Coordinates of C-alpha atoms in Angstrom, one line a residue:
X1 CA 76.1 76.8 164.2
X2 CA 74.9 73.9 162.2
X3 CA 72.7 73.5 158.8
X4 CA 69.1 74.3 159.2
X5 CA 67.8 71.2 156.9
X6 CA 64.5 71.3 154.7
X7 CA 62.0 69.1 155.4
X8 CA 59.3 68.0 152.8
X9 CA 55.4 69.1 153.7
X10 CA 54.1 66.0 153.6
X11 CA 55.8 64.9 156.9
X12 CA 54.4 67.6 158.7
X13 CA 50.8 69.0 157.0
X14 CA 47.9 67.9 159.3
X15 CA 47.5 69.0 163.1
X16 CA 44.8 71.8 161.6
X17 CA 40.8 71.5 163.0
X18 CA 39.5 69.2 160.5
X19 CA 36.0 69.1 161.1
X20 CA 33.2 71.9 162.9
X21 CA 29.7 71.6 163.0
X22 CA 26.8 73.6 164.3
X23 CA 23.3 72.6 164.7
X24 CA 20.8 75.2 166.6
X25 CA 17.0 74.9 168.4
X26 CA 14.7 75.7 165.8
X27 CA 11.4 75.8 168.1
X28 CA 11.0 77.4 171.3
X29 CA 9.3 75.6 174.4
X30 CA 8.6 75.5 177.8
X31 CA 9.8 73.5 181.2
X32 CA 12.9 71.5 181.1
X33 CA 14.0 68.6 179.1
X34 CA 16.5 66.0 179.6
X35 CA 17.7 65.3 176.7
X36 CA 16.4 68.4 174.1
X37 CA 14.8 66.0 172.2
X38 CA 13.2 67.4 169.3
X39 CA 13.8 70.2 167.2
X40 CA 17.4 70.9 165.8
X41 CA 18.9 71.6 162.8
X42 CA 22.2 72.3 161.2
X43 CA 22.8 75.9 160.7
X44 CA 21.7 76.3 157.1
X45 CA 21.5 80.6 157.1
X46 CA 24.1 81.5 154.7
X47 CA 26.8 83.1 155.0
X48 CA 26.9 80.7 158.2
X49 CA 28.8 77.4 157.7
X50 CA 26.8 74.9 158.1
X51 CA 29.9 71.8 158.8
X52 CA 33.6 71.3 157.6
X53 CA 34.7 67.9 157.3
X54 CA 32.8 65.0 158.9
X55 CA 29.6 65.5 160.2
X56 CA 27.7 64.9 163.5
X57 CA 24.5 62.6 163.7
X58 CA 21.4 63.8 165.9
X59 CA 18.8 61.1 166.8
X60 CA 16.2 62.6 169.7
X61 CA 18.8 64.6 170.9
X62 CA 21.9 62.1 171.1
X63 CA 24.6 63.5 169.1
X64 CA 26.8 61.2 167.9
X65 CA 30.6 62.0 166.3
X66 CA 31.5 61.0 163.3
X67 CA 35.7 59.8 164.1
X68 CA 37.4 59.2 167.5
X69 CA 39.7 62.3 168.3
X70 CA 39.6 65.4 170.8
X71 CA 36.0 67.4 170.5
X72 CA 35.8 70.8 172.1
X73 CA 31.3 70.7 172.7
X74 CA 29.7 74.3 173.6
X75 CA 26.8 74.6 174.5
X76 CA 24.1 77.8 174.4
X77 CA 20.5 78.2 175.8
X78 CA 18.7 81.6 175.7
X79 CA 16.0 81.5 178.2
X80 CA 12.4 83.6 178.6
X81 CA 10.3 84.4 181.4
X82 CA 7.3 87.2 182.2
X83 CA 8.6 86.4 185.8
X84 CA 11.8 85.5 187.9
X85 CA 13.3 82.2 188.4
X86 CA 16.1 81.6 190.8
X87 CA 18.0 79.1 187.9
X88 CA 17.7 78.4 184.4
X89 CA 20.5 76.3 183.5
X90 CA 22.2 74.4 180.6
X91 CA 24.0 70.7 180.9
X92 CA 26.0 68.9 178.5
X93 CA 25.7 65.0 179.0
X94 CA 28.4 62.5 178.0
X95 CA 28.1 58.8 177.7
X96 CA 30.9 56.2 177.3
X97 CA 28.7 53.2 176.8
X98 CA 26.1 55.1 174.4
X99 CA 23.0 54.8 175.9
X100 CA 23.7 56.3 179.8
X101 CA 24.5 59.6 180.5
X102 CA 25.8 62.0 182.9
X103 CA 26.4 65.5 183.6
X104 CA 29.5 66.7 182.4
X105 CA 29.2 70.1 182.0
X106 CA 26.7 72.5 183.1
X107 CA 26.4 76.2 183.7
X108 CA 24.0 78.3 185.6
X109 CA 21.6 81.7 185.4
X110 CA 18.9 83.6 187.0
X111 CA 16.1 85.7 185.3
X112 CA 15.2 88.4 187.5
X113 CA 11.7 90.1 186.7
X114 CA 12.1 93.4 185.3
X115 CA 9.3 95.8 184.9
X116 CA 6.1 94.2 183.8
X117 CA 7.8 92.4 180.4
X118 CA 9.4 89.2 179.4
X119 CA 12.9 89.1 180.8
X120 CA 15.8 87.1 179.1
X121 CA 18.8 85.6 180.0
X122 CA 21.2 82.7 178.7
X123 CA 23.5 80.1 180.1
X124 CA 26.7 78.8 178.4
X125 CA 28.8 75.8 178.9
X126 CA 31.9 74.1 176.9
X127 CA 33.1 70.8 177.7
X128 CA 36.4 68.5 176.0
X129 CA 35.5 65.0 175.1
X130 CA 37.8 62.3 174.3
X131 CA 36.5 60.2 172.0
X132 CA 37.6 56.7 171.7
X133 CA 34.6 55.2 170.6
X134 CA 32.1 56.6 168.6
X135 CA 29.6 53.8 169.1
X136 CA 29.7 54.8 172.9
X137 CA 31.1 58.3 173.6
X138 CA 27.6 60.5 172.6
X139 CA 26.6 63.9 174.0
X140 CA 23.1 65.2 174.8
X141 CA 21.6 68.6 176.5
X142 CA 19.7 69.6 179.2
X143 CA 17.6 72.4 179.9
X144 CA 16.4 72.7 183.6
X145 CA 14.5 75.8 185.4
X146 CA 13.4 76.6 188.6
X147 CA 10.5 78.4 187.3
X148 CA 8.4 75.8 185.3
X149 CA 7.1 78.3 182.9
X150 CA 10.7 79.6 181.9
X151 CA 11.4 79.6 177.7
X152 CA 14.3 77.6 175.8
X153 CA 14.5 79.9 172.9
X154 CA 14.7 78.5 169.3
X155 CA 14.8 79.9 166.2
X156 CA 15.1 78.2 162.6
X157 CA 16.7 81.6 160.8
X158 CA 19.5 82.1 163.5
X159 CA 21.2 81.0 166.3
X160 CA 19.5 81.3 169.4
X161 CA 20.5 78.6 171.0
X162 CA 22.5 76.3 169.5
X163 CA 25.5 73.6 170.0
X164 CA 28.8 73.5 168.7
X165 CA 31.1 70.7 167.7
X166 CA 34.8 71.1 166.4
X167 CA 37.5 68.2 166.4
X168 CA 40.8 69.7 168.3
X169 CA 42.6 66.7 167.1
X170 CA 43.6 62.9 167.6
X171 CA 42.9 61.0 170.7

């Protein structure tokens, strides 16, 4: 029983995901790597968005963000192997002094042989970073195997595996 008031837009617009960015492996290869140094692109294959808003910066695999704020990170690594291998496995690192990192996500698979042909199999991991600094909060990727001759699987005309970056809001 009161008077529902009107209040003006500009008080309230905002709160919406104002940035997303994608970046994939354009180049397959072989054994682990800590970071995924080499290799990565911006998803450029329309109708695919490439970013919206602000961008990330890559520089041998340390991704940098472009504002301070809340970052969802995900993380996907197809894998290959003509064989089994008990892991193959996918980390996100973060840093908060920008130049030391640590595991801070991570997710696990197995490739079981199958018949007498290359077997696949992919791991996928997400991870929530506050950012406070964007000199010193960076991310980087790991790809680890049990099997030495296990596949990361790139691809420069779709996403294979790739990484993800969207801003959920203010720190």
């Amino acid at each position: 029983a009161g008077t529902l008031k009107r209040i003006d837009y500009s008080l309230i617009k905002g709160g919406g995901i104002t940035m997303a960015d994608q970046w994939r492996l354009t180049t397959s290869f072989t054994g682990s790597a800590n970071p995924i140094a080499s290799n990565w692109e911006r998803n450029d294959t329309a109708p695919a968005l490439s970013y919206f808003g602000s961008q990330m910066t890559e520089s041998s695999g340390i991704f940098s963000f472009p504002s301070t704020g809340i970052y969802l990170v995900t993380l996907l690594l197809s894998f290959s192997l003509d064989s089994s291998s008990r892991y193959a496995s996918a980390y996100i690192l973060a840093s908060t002094n920008g130049s030391s990192f640590s595991t801070a996500a991570g997710a696990d698979t197995h490739i079981p042989h199958v018949a007498s042909s290359t077997t696949f199999a992919y791991s996928h991991t997400n991870y929530i970073i506050d950012v406070t600094n964007t000199s010193n909060n960076k991310v980087s990727f790991r790809s680890d195997h049990h099997d030495a001759n296990t596949s990361t699987q790139g691809s420069s005309t779709y996403d294979q595996s790739f990484a993800r970056f969207i801003r959920l809001g203010d720190t």
